[in-house]
Amino acid sequence: MAWLLLGLAGILEIAFAFAMKGSEGFTRLTPGLIAAATGVSSVYILSIALRSLPVGTAYAVWTGIGAAGTAILGMAILGDSTTPLRVLCIALILGGVIGLKLVSAN
């Protein structure tokens, strides 16, 4: 269950980043409120997952999901650069996240 919660927290972290982008520096109300809600929700769910997962592993996975997911959606939706080196770096992040899950005792 903790891993599912951690995944959900990571997805909310991606939503947080996109809402922050849409808030234009928190000058737009609705995206700003969505950013606040998804950011707080992400951290809260992460804190629940930390009850049974090691902090180093959980935090690394959470940030990895957020970073890689945001980068991938940025490329797919916002037209961010898709150079081969950039894609390789994102794949390395995902490989690290998967590796941490595989070697975790939980």
PDB file of C-alpha atoms in Angstrom:
ATOM      1  CA  MET A   1       0.000   0.000   0.000  1.00  0.00           C
ATOM      2  CA  ALA A   2       2.843   2.403   0.810  1.00  0.00           C
ATOM      3  CA  TRP A   3       4.234   2.059  -2.717  1.00  0.00           C
ATOM      4  CA  LEU A   4       0.838   2.877  -4.235  1.00  0.00           C
ATOM      5  CA  LEU A   5       0.577   5.938  -2.021  1.00  0.00           C
ATOM      6  CA  LEU A   6       4.082   6.950  -3.034  1.00  0.00           C
ATOM      7  CA  GLY A   7       3.109   6.635  -6.706  1.00  0.00           C
ATOM      8  CA  LEU A   8       0.032   8.776  -6.110  1.00  0.00           C
ATOM      9  CA  ALA A   9       2.153  11.368  -4.315  1.00  0.00           C
ATOM     10  CA  GLY A  10       4.495  11.407  -7.314  1.00  0.00           C
ATOM     11  CA  ILE A  11       1.612  11.930  -9.729  1.00  0.00           C
ATOM     12  CA  LEU A  12       0.340  14.797  -7.598  1.00  0.00           C
ATOM     13  CA  GLU A  13       3.865  16.250  -7.714  1.00  0.00           C
ATOM     14  CA  ILE A  14       3.615  16.282 -11.524  1.00  0.00           C
ATOM     15  CA  ALA A  15       0.210  18.001 -11.318  1.00  0.00           C
ATOM     16  CA  PHE A  16       1.736  20.511  -8.882  1.00  0.00           C
ATOM     17  CA  ALA A  17       4.508  21.417 -11.336  1.00  0.00           C
ATOM     18  CA  PHE A  18       2.083  21.897 -14.221  1.00  0.00           C
ATOM     19  CA  ALA A  19      -0.300  23.964 -12.105  1.00  0.00           C
ATOM     20  CA  MET A  20       2.617  26.099 -10.945  1.00  0.00           C
ATOM     21  CA  LYS A  21       3.564  26.709 -14.581  1.00  0.00           C
ATOM     22  CA  GLY A  22      -0.034  27.633 -15.360  1.00  0.00           C
ATOM     23  CA  SER A  23      -0.260  29.976 -12.388  1.00  0.00           C
ATOM     24  CA  GLU A  24       2.338  32.251 -14.001  1.00  0.00           C
ATOM     25  CA  GLY A  25       4.133  32.944 -10.750  1.00  0.00           C
ATOM     26  CA  PHE A  26       0.946  32.562  -8.701  1.00  0.00           C
ATOM     27  CA  THR A  27      -0.640  35.523 -10.480  1.00  0.00           C
ATOM     28  CA  ARG A  28      -3.579  33.427 -11.748  1.00  0.00           C
ATOM     29  CA  LEU A  29      -5.996  32.304  -9.043  1.00  0.00           C
ATOM     30  CA  THR A  30      -7.325  28.944 -10.237  1.00  0.00           C
ATOM     31  CA  PRO A  31      -4.000  27.397 -11.282  1.00  0.00           C
ATOM     32  CA  GLY A  32      -2.447  28.838  -8.124  1.00  0.00           C
ATOM     33  CA  LEU A  33      -5.075  27.159  -5.950  1.00  0.00           C
ATOM     34  CA  ILE A  34      -4.613  23.887  -7.838  1.00  0.00           C
ATOM     35  CA  ALA A  35      -0.854  24.146  -7.334  1.00  0.00           C
ATOM     36  CA  ALA A  36      -1.292  24.716  -3.604  1.00  0.00           C
ATOM     37  CA  ALA A  37      -3.761  21.840  -3.257  1.00  0.00           C
ATOM     38  CA  THR A  38      -1.731  19.324  -5.264  1.00  0.00           C
ATOM     39  CA  GLY A  39       1.530  20.358  -3.593  1.00  0.00           C
ATOM     40  CA  VAL A  40       0.159  19.989  -0.080  1.00  0.00           C
ATOM     41  CA  SER A  41      -1.637  16.750  -0.990  1.00  0.00           C
ATOM     42  CA  SER A  42       1.530  15.302  -2.508  1.00  0.00           C
ATOM     43  CA  VAL A  43       3.603  16.032   0.591  1.00  0.00           C
ATOM     44  CA  TYR A  44       0.859  14.742   2.897  1.00  0.00           C
ATOM     45  CA  ILE A  45       0.536  11.446   1.012  1.00  0.00           C
ATOM     46  CA  LEU A  46       4.335  11.144   0.952  1.00  0.00           C
ATOM     47  CA  SER A  47       4.313  11.525   4.749  1.00  0.00           C
ATOM     48  CA  ILE A  48       1.856   8.633   5.038  1.00  0.00           C
ATOM     49  CA  ALA A  49       4.037   6.445   2.808  1.00  0.00           C
ATOM     50  CA  LEU A  50       7.034   7.320   4.996  1.00  0.00           C
ATOM     51  CA  ARG A  51       5.405   5.502   7.895  1.00  0.00           C
ATOM     52  CA  SER A  52       6.580   2.225   6.386  1.00  0.00           C
ATOM     53  CA  LEU A  53       9.161   3.112   3.717  1.00  0.00           C
ATOM     54  CA  PRO A  54      12.743   4.256   4.297  1.00  0.00           C
ATOM     55  CA  VAL A  55      12.976   8.029   3.949  1.00  0.00           C
ATOM     56  CA  GLY A  56      15.881   7.993   1.497  1.00  0.00           C
ATOM     57  CA  THR A  57      14.208   5.536  -0.834  1.00  0.00           C
ATOM     58  CA  ALA A  58      10.765   7.127  -0.639  1.00  0.00           C
ATOM     59  CA  TYR A  59      12.030  10.656  -1.159  1.00  0.00           C
ATOM     60  CA  ALA A  60      14.216   9.649  -4.097  1.00  0.00           C
ATOM     61  CA  VAL A  61      11.338   7.773  -5.744  1.00  0.00           C
ATOM     62  CA  TRP A  62       8.918  10.653  -5.112  1.00  0.00           C
ATOM     63  CA  THR A  63      11.228  13.251  -6.612  1.00  0.00           C
ATOM     64  CA  GLY A  64      12.144  10.891  -9.463  1.00  0.00           C
ATOM     65  CA  ILE A  65       8.510  10.363 -10.408  1.00  0.00           C
ATOM     66  CA  GLY A  66       7.896  14.087 -10.211  1.00  0.00           C
ATOM     67  CA  ALA A  67      10.992  15.066 -12.191  1.00  0.00           C
ATOM     68  CA  ALA A  68      10.761  12.418 -14.901  1.00  0.00           C
ATOM     69  CA  GLY A  69       6.979  12.650 -15.207  1.00  0.00           C
ATOM     70  CA  THR A  70       7.052  16.423 -15.467  1.00  0.00           C
ATOM     71  CA  ALA A  71       9.829  16.294 -18.062  1.00  0.00           C
ATOM     72  CA  ILE A  72       8.020  13.662 -20.139  1.00  0.00           C
ATOM     73  CA  LEU A  73       4.708  15.523 -20.061  1.00  0.00           C
ATOM     74  CA  GLY A  74       6.529  18.766 -20.771  1.00  0.00           C
ATOM     75  CA  MET A  75       7.887  17.205 -23.933  1.00  0.00           C
ATOM     76  CA  ALA A  76       4.532  15.672 -24.882  1.00  0.00           C
ATOM     77  CA  ILE A  77       2.268  18.603 -24.051  1.00  0.00           C
ATOM     78  CA  LEU A  78       4.348  21.784 -23.904  1.00  0.00           C
ATOM     79  CA  GLY A  79       6.798  21.103 -26.698  1.00  0.00           C
ATOM     80  CA  ASP A  80       9.896  20.918 -24.487  1.00  0.00           C
ATOM     81  CA  SER A  81      13.096  19.709 -26.119  1.00  0.00           C
ATOM     82  CA  THR A  82      13.226  16.003 -27.022  1.00  0.00           C
ATOM     83  CA  THR A  83      16.917  15.659 -27.789  1.00  0.00           C
ATOM     84  CA  PRO A  84      18.318  12.135 -27.439  1.00  0.00           C
ATOM     85  CA  LEU A  85      20.561  13.151 -24.529  1.00  0.00           C
ATOM     86  CA  ARG A  86      17.596  14.639 -22.654  1.00  0.00           C
ATOM     87  CA  VAL A  87      15.550  11.469 -23.205  1.00  0.00           C
ATOM     88  CA  LEU A  88      18.516   9.372 -22.025  1.00  0.00           C
ATOM     89  CA  CYS A  89      18.786  11.408 -18.832  1.00  0.00           C
ATOM     90  CA  ILE A  90      15.073  10.933 -18.118  1.00  0.00           C
ATOM     91  CA  ALA A  91      15.475   7.199 -18.747  1.00  0.00           C
ATOM     92  CA  LEU A  92      18.319   7.151 -16.216  1.00  0.00           C
ATOM     93  CA  ILE A  93      16.074   8.801 -13.624  1.00  0.00           C
ATOM     94  CA  LEU A  94      13.353   6.223 -14.274  1.00  0.00           C
ATOM     95  CA  GLY A  95      15.918   3.425 -14.095  1.00  0.00           C
ATOM     96  CA  GLY A  96      17.007   4.707 -10.703  1.00  0.00           C
ATOM     97  CA  VAL A  97      13.428   4.846  -9.448  1.00  0.00           C
ATOM     98  CA  ILE A  98      12.778   1.288 -10.624  1.00  0.00           C
ATOM     99  CA  GLY A  99      16.084   0.134  -9.144  1.00  0.00           C
ATOM    100  CA  LEU A 100      15.238   1.628  -5.747  1.00  0.00           C
ATOM    101  CA  LYS A 101      11.899  -0.184  -5.786  1.00  0.00           C
ATOM    102  CA  LEU A 102      13.551  -3.484  -6.701  1.00  0.00           C
ATOM    103  CA  VAL A 103      16.158  -3.332  -3.939  1.00  0.00           C
ATOM    104  CA  SER A 104      13.789  -2.048  -1.254  1.00  0.00           C
ATOM    105  CA  ALA A 105      12.930  -4.446   1.545  1.00  0.00           C
ATOM    106  CA  ASN A 106       9.341  -3.156   1.648  1.00  0.00           C
TER     107      ASN A 106
END
